[in-house]
XYZ file of C-alpha atoms in Angstrom:
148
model
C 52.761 1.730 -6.761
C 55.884 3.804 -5.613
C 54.887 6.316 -3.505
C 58.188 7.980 -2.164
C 57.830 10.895 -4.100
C 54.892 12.083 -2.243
C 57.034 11.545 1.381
C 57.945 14.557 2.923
C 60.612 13.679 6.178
C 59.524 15.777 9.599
C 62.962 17.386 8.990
C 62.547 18.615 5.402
C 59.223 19.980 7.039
C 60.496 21.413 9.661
C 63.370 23.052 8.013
C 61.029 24.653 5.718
C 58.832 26.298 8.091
C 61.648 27.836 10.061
C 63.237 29.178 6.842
C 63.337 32.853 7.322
C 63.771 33.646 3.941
C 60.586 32.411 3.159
C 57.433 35.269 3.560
C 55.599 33.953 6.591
C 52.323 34.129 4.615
C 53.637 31.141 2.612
C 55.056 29.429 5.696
C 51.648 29.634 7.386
C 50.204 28.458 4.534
C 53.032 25.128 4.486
C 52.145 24.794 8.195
C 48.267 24.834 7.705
C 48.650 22.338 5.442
C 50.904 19.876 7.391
C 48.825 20.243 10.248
C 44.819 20.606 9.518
C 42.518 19.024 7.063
C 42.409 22.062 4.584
C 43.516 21.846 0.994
C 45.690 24.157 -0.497
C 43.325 26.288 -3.062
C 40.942 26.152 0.479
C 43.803 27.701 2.418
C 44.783 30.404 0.027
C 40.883 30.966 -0.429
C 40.559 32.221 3.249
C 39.865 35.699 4.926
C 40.932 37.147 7.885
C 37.261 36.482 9.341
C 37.637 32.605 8.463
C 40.294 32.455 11.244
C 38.666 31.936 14.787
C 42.039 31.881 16.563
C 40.827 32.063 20.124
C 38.919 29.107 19.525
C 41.788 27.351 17.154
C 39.901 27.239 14.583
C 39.673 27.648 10.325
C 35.865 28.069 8.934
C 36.465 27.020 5.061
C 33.000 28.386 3.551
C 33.468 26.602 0.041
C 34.687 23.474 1.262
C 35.008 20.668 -1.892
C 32.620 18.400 -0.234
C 30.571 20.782 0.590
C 29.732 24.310 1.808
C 31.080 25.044 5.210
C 33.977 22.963 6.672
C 35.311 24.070 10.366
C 38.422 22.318 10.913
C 40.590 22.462 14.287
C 44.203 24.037 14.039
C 47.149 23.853 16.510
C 48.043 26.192 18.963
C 51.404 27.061 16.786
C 49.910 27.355 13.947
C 47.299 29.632 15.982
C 50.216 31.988 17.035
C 51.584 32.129 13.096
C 48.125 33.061 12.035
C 48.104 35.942 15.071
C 51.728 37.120 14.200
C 50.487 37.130 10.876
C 47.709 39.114 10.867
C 48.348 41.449 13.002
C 45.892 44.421 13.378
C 43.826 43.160 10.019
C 39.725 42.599 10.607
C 39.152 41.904 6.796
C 41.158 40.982 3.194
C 42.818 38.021 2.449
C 44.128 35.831 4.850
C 47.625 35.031 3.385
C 48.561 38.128 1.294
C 52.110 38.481 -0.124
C 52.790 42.390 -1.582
C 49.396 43.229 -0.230
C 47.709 40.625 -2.894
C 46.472 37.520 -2.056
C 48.981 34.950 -2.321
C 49.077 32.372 -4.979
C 49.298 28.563 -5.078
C 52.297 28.693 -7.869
C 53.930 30.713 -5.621
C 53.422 28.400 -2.703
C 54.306 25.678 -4.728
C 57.208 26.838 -5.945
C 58.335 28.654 -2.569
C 57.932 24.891 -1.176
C 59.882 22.838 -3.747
C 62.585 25.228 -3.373
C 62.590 24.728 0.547
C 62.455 20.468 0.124
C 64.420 20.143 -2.711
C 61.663 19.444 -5.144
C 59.078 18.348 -3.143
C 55.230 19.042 -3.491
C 52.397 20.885 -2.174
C 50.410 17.821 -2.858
C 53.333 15.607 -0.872
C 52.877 17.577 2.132
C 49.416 17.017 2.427
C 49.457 13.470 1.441
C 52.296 12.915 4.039
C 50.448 14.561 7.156
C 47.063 12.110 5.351
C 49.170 9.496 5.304
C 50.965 9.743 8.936
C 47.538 10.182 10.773
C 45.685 6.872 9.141
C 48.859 5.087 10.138
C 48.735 6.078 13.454
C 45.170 5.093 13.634
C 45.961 1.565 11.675
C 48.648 1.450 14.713
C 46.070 2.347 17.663
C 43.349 0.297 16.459
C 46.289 -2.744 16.490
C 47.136 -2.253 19.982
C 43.834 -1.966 20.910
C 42.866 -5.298 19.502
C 46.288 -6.752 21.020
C 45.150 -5.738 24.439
C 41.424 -6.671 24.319
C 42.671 -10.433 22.935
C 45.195 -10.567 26.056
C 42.303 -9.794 28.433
């Protein structure tokens, strides 16, 4: 099966999230997804309480496999979430002409920004990078414990 369409290059990435242009609401939204284990309609679900910055981290309370999901965020993606924010304690975490954004808008926002790529390639790219590292680590590991 031909799976190129779902690859999303670091640079195509990259380029997106630093487009300008772009509302940072959706751009955090692009960034959560490249870097953390929530799903889109999970990400655009989320209130301003669901994001424990000081202690990097997203609470998803209707998680698909199951009801409460915390899941670990990076420090940049920390300091999007902050900027933001801002002085917000409550509403909608990603909210675009003060309603909550949308995933067609997302969507659209991000196959604009990649030429056609996918919500669903972004996330199956950043999937697909971290099991190959681990396929990778678990190699070496096995290397090194048969040259002992």
């Amino acid at each position: 099966m031909d799976a190129t369409y779902l690859h999303v290059s670091d640079l195509e990435v990259d380029t997106a999230l630093a487009d300008s242009t772009v509302p940072l609401a959706i751009r955090a939204v692009w960034q959560l997804l490249w870097e953390s284990e929530v799903r889109p309609d999970e990400a655009l679900a989320l209130d301003v309480p669901d994001a424990e910055l000081d202690d990097r981290l997203i609470v998803i309370r209707d998680a698909k496999d199951g009801d409460l999901f915390e899941t670990g965020i990076t420090a940049s993606a920390a300091g999007l979430l902050r900027e933001l924010i801002g002085p917000r304690a409550e509403g909608p975490l990603f909210t675009v002409d003060g309603r909550r954004l949308r995933r067609a808008e997302a969507a659209a926002a991000f196959r604009t920004a990649t030429g056609g790529r996918s919500l669903h390639a972004l996330r199956f790219t950043r999937q697909f990078k971290e099991r190959d590292r681990a396929l990778r680590s678990a190699t070496a590991r096995q290397a090194n414990e048969k040259s002992a």
